Coordinates of C-alpha atoms in Angstrom, one line a residue:
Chain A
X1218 CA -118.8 125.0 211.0
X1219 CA -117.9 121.2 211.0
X1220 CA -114.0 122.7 210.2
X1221 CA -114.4 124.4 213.4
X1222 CA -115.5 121.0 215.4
X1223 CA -113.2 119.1 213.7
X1224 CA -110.8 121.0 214.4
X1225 CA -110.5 121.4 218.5
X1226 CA -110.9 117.4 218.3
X1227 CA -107.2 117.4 216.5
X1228 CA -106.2 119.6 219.4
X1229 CA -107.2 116.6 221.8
X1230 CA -105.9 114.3 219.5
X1231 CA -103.2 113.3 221.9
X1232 CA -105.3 112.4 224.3
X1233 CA -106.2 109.2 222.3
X1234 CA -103.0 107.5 223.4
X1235 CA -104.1 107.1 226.6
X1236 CA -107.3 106.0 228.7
X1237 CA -108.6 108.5 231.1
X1238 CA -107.4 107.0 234.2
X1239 CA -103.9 107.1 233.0
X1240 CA -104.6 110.6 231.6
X1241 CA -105.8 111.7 235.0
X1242 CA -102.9 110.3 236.6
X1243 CA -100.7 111.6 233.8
X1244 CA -102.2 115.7 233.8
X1245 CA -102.0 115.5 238.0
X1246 CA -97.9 114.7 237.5
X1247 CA -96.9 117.2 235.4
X1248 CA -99.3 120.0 236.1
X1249 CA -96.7 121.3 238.8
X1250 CA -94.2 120.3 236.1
X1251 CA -95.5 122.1 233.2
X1252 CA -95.3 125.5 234.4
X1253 CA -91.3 124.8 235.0
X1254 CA -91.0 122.6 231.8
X1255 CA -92.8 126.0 230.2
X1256 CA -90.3 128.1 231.1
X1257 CA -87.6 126.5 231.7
X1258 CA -87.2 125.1 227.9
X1259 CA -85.0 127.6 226.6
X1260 CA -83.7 125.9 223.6
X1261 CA -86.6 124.6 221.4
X1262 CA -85.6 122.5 218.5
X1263 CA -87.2 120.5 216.3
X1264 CA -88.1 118.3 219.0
X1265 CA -90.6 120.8 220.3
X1266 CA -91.9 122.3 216.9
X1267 CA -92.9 117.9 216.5
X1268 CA -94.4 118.3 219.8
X1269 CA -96.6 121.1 218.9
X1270 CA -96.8 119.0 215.8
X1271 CA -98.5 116.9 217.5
X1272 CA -101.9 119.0 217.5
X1273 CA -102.1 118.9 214.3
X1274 CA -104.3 116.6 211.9
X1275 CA -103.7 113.2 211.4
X1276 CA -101.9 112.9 207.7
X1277 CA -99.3 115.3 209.1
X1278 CA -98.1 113.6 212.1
X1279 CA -98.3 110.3 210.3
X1280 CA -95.7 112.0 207.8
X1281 CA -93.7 113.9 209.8
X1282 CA -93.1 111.7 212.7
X1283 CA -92.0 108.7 210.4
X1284 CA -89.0 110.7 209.7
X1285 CA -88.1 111.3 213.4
X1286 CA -87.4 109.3 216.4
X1287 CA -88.8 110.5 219.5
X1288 CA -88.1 109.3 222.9
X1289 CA -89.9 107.4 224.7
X1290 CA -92.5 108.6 227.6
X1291 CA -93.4 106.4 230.7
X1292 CA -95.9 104.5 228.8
X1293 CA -93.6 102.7 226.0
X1294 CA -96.8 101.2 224.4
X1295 CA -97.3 102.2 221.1
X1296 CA -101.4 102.5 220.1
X1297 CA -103.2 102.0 217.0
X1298 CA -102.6 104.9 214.4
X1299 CA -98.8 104.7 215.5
X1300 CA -99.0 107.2 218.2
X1301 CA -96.7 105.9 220.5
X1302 CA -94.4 108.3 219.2
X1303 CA -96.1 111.2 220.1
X1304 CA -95.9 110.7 223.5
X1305 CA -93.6 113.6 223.5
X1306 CA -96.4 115.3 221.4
X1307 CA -98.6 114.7 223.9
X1308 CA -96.8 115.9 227.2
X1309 CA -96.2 119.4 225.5
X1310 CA -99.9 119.3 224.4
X1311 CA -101.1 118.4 227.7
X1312 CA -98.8 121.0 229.5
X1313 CA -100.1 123.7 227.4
X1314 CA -103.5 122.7 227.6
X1315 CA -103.9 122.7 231.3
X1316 CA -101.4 126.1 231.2
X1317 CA -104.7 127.1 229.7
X1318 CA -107.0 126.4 232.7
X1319 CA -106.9 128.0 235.6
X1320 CA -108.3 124.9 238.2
X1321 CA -106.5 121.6 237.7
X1322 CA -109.1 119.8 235.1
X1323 CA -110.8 117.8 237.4
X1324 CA -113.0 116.8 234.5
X1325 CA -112.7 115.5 231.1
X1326 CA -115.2 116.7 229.4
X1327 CA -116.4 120.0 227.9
X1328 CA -116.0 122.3 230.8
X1329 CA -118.7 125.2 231.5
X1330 CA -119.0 127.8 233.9
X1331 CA -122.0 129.4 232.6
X1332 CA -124.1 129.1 235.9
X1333 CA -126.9 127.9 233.7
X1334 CA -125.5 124.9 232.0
X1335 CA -123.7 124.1 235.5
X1336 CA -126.0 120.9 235.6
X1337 CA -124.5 120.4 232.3
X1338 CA -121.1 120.4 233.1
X1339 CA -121.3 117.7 235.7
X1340 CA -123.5 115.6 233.7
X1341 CA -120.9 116.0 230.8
X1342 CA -118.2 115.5 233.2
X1343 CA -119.2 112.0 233.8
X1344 CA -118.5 109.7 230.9
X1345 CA -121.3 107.9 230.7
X1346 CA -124.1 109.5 232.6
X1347 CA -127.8 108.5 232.5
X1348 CA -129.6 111.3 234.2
X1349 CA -130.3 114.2 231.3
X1350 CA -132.9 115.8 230.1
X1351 CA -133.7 115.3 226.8
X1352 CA -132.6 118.1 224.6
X1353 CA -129.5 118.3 226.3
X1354 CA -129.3 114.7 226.2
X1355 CA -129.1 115.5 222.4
X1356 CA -126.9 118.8 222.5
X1357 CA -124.8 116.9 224.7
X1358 CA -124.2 113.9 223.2
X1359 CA -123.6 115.8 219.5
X1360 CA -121.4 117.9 221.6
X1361 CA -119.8 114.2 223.2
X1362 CA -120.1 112.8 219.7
X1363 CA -117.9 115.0 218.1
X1364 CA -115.3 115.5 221.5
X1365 CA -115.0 112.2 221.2
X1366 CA -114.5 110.9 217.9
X1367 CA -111.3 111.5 215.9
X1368 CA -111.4 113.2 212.3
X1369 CA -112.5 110.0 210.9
X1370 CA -115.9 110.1 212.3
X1371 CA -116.1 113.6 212.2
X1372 CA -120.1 113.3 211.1
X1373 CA -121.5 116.0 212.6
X1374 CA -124.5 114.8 211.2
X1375 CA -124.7 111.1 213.0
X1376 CA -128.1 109.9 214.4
X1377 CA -128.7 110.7 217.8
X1378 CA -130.4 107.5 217.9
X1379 CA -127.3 105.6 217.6
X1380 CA -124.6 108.2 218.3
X1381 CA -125.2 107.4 222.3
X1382 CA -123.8 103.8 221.2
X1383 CA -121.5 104.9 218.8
X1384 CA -119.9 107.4 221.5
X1385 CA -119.6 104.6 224.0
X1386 CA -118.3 102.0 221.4
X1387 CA -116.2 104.7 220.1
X1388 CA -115.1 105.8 223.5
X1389 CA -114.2 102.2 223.8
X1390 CA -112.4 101.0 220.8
X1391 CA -110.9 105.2 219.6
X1392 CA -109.5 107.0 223.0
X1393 CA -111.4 109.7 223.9
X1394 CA -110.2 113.6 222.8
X1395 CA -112.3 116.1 224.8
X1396 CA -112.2 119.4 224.3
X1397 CA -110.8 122.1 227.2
X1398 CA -112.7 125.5 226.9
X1399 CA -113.7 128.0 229.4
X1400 CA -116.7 130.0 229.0
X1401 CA -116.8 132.5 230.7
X1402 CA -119.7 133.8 232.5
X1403 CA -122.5 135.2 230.3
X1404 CA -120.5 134.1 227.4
X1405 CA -122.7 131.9 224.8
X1406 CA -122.4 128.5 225.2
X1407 CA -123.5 127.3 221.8
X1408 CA -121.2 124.7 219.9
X1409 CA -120.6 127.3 217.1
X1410 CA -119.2 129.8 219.8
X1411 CA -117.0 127.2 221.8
X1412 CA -115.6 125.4 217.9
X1413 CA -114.4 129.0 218.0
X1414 CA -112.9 129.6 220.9
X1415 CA -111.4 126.7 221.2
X1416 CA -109.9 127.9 217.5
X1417 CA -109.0 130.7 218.9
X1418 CA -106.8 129.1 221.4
X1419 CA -105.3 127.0 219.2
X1420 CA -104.1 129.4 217.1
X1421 CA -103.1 132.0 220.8
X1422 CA -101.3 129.1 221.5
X1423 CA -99.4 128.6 218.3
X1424 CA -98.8 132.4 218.5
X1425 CA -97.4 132.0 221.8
X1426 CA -95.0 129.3 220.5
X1427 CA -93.8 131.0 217.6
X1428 CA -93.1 134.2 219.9
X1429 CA -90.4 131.9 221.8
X1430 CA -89.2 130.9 218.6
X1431 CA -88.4 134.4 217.5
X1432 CA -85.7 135.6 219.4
X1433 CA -86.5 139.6 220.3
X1434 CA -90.4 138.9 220.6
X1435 CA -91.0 139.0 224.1
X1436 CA -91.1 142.5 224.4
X1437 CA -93.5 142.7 221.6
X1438 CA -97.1 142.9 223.1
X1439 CA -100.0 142.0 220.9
X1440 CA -100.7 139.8 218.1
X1441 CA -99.6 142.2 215.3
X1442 CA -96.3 143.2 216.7
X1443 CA -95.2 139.8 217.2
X1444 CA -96.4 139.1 213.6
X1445 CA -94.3 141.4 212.4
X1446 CA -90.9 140.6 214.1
X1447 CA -92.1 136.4 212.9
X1448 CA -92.0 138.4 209.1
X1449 CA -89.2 140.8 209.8
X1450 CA -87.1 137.4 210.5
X1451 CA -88.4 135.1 208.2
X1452 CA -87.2 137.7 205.7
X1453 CA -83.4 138.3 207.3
X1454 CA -83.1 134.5 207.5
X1455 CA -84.3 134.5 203.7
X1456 CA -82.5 137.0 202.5
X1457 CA -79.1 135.6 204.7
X1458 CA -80.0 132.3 203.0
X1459 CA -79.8 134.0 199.3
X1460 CA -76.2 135.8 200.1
X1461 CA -74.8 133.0 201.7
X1462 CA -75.8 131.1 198.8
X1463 CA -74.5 133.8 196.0
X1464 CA -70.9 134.0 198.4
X1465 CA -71.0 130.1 197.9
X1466 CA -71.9 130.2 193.8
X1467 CA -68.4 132.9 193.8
X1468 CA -66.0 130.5 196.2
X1469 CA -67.7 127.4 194.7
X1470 CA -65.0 126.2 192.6
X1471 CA -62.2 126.2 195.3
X1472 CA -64.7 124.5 197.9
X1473 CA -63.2 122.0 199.7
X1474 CA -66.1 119.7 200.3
X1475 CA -63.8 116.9 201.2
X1476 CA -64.1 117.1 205.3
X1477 CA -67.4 119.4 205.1
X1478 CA -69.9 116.8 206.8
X1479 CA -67.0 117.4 210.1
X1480 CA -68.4 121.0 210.6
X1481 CA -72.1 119.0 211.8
X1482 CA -70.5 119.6 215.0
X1483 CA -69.5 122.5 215.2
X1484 CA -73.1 123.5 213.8
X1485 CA -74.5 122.7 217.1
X1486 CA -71.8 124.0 218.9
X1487 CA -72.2 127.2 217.2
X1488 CA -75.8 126.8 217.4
X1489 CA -76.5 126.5 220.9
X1490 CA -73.5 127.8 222.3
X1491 CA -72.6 131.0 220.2
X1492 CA -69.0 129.7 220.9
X1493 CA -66.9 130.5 217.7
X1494 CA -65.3 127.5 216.4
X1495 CA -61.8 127.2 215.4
X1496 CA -61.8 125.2 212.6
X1497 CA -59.0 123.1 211.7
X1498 CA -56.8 123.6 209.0
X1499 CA -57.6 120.7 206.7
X1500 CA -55.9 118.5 203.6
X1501 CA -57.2 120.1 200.8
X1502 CA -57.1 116.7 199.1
X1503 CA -60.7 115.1 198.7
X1504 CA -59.7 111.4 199.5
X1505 CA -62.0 108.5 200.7
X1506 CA -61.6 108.7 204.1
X1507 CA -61.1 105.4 205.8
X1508 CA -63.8 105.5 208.6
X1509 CA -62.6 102.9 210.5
X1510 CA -60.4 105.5 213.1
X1511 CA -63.3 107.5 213.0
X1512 CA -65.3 105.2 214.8
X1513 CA -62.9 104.3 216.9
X1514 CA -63.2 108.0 218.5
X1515 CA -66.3 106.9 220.5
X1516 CA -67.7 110.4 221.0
X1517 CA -67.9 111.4 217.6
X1518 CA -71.3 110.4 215.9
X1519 CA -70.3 111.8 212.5
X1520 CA -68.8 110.4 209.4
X1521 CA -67.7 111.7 206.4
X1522 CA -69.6 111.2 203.6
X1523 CA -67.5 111.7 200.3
X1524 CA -69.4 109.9 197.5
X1525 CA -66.6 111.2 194.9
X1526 CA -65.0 108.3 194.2
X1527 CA -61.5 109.5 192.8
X1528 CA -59.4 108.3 195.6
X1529 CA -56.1 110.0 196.1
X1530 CA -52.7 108.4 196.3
X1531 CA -52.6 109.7 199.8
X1532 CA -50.3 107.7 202.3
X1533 CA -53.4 106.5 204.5
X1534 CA -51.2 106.5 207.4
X1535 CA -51.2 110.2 207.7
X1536 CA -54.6 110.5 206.6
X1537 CA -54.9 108.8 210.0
X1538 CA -52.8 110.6 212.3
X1539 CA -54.3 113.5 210.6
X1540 CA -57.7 113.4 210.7
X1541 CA -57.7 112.1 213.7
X1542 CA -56.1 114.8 215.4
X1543 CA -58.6 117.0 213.3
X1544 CA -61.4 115.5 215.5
X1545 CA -59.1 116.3 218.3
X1546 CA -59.3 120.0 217.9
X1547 CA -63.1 120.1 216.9
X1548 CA -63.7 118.0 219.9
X1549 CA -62.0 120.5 222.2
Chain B
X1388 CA -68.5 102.5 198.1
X1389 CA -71.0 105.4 198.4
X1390 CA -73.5 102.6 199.8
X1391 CA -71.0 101.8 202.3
X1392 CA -70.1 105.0 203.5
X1393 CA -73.8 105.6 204.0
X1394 CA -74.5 102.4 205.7
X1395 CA -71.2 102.6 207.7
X1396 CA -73.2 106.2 208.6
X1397 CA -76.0 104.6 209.6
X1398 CA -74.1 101.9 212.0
X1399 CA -72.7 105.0 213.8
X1400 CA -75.7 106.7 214.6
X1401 CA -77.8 103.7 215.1
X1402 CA -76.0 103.5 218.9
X1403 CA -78.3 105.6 220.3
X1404 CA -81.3 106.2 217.6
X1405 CA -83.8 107.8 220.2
X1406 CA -81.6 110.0 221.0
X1407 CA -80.7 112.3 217.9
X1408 CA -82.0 115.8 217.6
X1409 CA -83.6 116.5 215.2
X1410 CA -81.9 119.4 214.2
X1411 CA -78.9 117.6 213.7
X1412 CA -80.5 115.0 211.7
X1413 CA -82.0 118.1 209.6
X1414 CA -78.2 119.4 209.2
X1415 CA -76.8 116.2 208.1
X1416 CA -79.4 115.2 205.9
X1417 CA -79.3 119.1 204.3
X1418 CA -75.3 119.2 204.0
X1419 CA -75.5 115.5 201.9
X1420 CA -77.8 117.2 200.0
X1421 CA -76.1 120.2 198.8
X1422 CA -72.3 118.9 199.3
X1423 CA -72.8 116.2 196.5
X1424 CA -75.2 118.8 194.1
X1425 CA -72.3 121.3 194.2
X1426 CA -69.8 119.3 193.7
X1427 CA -71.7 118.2 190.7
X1428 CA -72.2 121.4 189.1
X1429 CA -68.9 122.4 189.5
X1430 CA -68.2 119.6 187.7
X1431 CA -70.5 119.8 185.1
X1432 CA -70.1 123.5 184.4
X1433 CA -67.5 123.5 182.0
X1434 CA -67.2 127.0 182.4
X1435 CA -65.8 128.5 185.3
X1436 CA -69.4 130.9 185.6
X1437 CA -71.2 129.1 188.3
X1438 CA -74.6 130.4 187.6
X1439 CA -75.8 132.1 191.2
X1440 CA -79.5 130.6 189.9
X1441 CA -78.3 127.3 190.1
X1442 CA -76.4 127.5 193.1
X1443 CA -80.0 129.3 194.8
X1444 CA -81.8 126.3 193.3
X1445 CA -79.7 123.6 195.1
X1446 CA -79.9 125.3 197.8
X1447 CA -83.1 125.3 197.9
X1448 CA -83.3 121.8 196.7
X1449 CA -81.5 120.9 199.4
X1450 CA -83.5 122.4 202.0
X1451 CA -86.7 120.8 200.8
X1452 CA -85.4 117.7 200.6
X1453 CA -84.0 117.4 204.1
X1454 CA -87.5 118.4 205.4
X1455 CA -89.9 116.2 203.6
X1456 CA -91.3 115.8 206.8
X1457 CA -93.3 119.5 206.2
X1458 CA -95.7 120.9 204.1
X1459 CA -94.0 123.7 203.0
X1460 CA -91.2 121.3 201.6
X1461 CA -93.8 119.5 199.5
X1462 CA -94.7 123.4 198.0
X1463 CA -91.2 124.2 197.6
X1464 CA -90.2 120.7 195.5
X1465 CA -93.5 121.7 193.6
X1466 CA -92.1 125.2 192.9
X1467 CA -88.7 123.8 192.1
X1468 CA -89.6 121.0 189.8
X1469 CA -91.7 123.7 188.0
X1470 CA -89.2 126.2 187.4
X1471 CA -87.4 123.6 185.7
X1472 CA -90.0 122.9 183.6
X1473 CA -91.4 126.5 182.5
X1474 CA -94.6 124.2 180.9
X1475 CA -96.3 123.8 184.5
X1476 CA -98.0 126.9 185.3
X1477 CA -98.3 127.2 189.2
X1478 CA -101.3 128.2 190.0
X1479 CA -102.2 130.4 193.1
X1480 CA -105.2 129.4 194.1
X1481 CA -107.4 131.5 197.0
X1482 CA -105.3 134.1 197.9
X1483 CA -106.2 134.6 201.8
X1484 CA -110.1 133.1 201.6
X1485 CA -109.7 131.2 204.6
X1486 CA -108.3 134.6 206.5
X1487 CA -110.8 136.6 205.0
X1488 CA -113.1 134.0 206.4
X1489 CA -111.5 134.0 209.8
X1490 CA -112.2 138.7 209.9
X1491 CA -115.7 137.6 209.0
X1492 CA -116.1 135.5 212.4
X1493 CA -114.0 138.0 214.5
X1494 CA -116.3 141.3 213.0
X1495 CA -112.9 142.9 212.8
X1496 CA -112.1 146.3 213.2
X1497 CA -109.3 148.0 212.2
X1498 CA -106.9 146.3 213.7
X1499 CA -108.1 142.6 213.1
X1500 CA -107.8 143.9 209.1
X1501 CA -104.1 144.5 210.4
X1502 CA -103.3 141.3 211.7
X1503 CA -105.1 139.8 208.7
X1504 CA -102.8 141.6 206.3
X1505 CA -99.4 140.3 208.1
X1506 CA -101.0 136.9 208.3
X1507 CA -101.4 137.3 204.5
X1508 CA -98.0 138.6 204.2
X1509 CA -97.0 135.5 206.1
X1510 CA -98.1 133.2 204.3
X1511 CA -96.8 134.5 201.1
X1512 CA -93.6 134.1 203.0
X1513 CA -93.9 130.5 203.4
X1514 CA -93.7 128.5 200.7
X1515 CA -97.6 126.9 199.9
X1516 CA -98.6 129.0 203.0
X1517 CA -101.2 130.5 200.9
X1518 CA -103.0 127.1 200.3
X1519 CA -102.9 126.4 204.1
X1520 CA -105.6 127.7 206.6
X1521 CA -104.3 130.0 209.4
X1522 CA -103.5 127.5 212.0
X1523 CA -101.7 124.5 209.8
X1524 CA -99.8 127.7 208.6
X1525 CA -98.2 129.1 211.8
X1526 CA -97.0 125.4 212.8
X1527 CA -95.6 125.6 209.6
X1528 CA -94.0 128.9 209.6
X1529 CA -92.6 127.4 212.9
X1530 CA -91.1 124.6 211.5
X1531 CA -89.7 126.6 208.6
X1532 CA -88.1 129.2 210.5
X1533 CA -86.1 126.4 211.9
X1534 CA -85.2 125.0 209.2
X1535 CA -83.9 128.1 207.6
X1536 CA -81.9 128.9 210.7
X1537 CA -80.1 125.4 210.8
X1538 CA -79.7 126.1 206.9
X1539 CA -77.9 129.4 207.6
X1540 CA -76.0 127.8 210.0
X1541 CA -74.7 125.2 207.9
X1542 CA -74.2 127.6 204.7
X1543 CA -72.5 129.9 206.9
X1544 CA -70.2 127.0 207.9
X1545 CA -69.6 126.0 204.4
X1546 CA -68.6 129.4 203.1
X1547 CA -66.3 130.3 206.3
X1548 CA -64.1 126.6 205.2
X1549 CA -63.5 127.1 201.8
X1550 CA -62.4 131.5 203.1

């Protein structure tokens, strides 16, 4: 049961960039936003899978997003646990959490509807309010504890003595995550039952994603269907994978892997534009290509890597002219 | 020489360095990968029998190690490294616990077994995916569906220049 508290608290991880003012100010932006950005983001790349990413636990974003360099958000600060860089993570994690919510969160904290607990919800709404009784004083605050905390005091066990100053301290120093879950009415409102709902949207949500992903999903209804067109293309891309690689083990002694790294372009033209690429005719003469012309072509963000070191008595002149009319033709 | 072709790579793209996709870094990173591995076996292989194992297992090489950024690329090094070395047993540890965990919760029915199953099926899919829970998983199987895309891509490339 603690995996399933933990857990929604890496959902909310993002939050901790930012104070809740600045959240506030931040969710009432791009809430009119994030129902275009939704559907309008037709080409997902890595970019996004980071950004979704970006719910995920701690050691993982730490590793990944060393790698990659995202851009910037509004805020340009970077906070402690170098999360500056999921600022990105945390737009796409905001706009899918509020996509979940069917008011604009007014609150920040764990949201009720149960007419029962509705005292509870505004209490919890406030930050730091006074006026509880006391066994929901102590439900509360465990529930605040662990909303609040970040997986490294994940205790579900901590003192209810001092978790009231830990939260605040904690709320001070660690930004808050708070958890975003409707109960419905007559639903039970118990921590087990909301650690798993809140799972359950997590992984909804991760479904949804991955149904974008897959092209030929949308039609699919249901969670099995679109499970099996996610297997039914992991295995074509697999299998494509193995046959291109078996064609490539045939042709491999005549591959001219001189000019290969000129084709990264026409990857992403091919990629996002399903255009078919003429590709130049080449030397089929591995030399070391002088990169100096190359850079001069502006546009081109490329170079040729061609770490065999046999250089060619080619006139380097040509090899000029040459490749760069070469770049020419890709370019067009 | 290779240092400065690699540094002179890094000038070039250092113009704009927030502004990469990632998908291209994925492709470059991949092709200087495999480019230089293939060009080594051919060279090594004395015969003119490219084994298609070894081609597969740079391929795959390469793959992992343009997405070290994953989890499944960490599995798929391990899996490598050990074929290589027929000493290391892998060992498969729970097969599916934490799904079987997850029908417990839902009280499944038929169709929740269902689900369960292509979950399972999933994650043997994935490389390690059966050493992740269900959630870390379907990031991952997002992450590695787009990684094998860009890799088709850029093998599909590869074979249609040398044709």
């Amino acid at each position: 049961m603690l995996e399933g508290l933990v857990s929604p608290e890496n959902l909310s991880l993002s939050y901790a960039d930012m104070s809740v003012p600045e959240r506030l100010k931040w969710l009432q932006q791009h809430q009119q936003q994030e129902v275009l950005s939704l559907s309008s983001n037709d080409s997902p790349d890595l970019l996004q899978i980071l950004q979704f990413h970006g719910s995920n636990n701690d050691e993982l974003l730490q590793s990944t997003f060393s790698h990659f360099q995202m851009v910037g958000s509004g805020f340009g600060t970077n906070y402690n646990m170098g999360f500056g860089h999921s600022h990105e993570a945390m737009d796409g994690c905001i706009s899918r959490t509020s996509s979940c919510q069917i008011h604009p969160p007014d609150t920040m904290g764990v949201m009720l509807k149960n007419s029962e607990e509705n005292r509870a919800i505004s209490l919890k709404n406030k930050r730091k309010s006074e006026v509880k009784t006391r066994e929901e004083e102590k439900t509360e605050k465990k529930i605040k504890v662990e909303a609040e905390t970040e997986s490294n005091i994940s205790n579900k066990e901590a003192s209810s003595d001092t978790s009231k100053e830990t939260s605040k301290g904690a709320s001070q120093i660690q930004k808050l995550d708070y958890i975003h879950v409707r109960a419905r009415r007559g639903e039970a409102t118990d921590r087990h039952s909301l650690a798993e709902r809140a799972r359950r949207e997590k992984i909804s949500k991760k479904m949804k994603y991955l149904q974008d992903l897959v092209p030929g999903c949308n039609t699919v209804t249901g969670k099995a269907g679109v499970l099996d067109e996610i297997i039914n293309y992991v295995q074509s891309l697999q299998r494509q994978v193995e046959f291109l690689s078996m064609k490539l083990a045939v042709i491999n002694p005549e591959l001219e892997l001189g000019v290969e790294d000129l084709s990264v372009k026409q990857f992403q033209a091919a990629y996002f534009t399903n255009f078919p690429v003429v590709i130049a005719s080449k030397p089929s003469v591995m030399v070391d290509v002088p990169l100096f012309p190359l850079d001069q072509q502006g546009s081109l963000n490329l170079s040729v890597s061609n770490p065999n070191q046999t250089s060619i008595d080619a006139p380097s002149e040509s090899w000029e002219t040459q490749s760069q009319s070469l770049f020419a033709s890709v370019l067009r | 020489m290779e240092r400065q072709i690699i540094n002179k790579k890094k000038r070039v793209f250092s113009v704009e360095p927030n502004k990469i996709p990632p998908s291209e870094v994925f492709t470059r990173k991949y092709t200087s990968h495999l480019v230089p591995a293939l060009k080594k076996l051919n060279m090594n292989k004395n015969s003119s029998q490219v084994n298609q194992l070894t081609v597969k297992h740079e391929v795959d090489m390469a793959l992992a190690l343009s997405a070290q950024e994953f989890a499944w690329s960490r599995f798929l090094l391990q899996k490598l490294s050990s074929s290589n070395n027929p000493t290391t047993a892998t060992s498969s540890s729970s097969n599916g616990i934490r799904i079987q965990e997850r029908s417990g919760k839902e009280g499944g029915g038929d169709e929740d077994g269902e689900i369960e199953e292509k979950l399972r099926e999933l994650q043997k899919l994935l490389p390690g995916g059966e050493e992740m829970n269900v959630e870390e998983m379907l990031s991952e199987i997002g992450t590695y569906i787009k990684c094998l895309e860009l890799q088709t891509i850029a093998l599909k490339s590869m074979v249609q220049d040398t044709t």
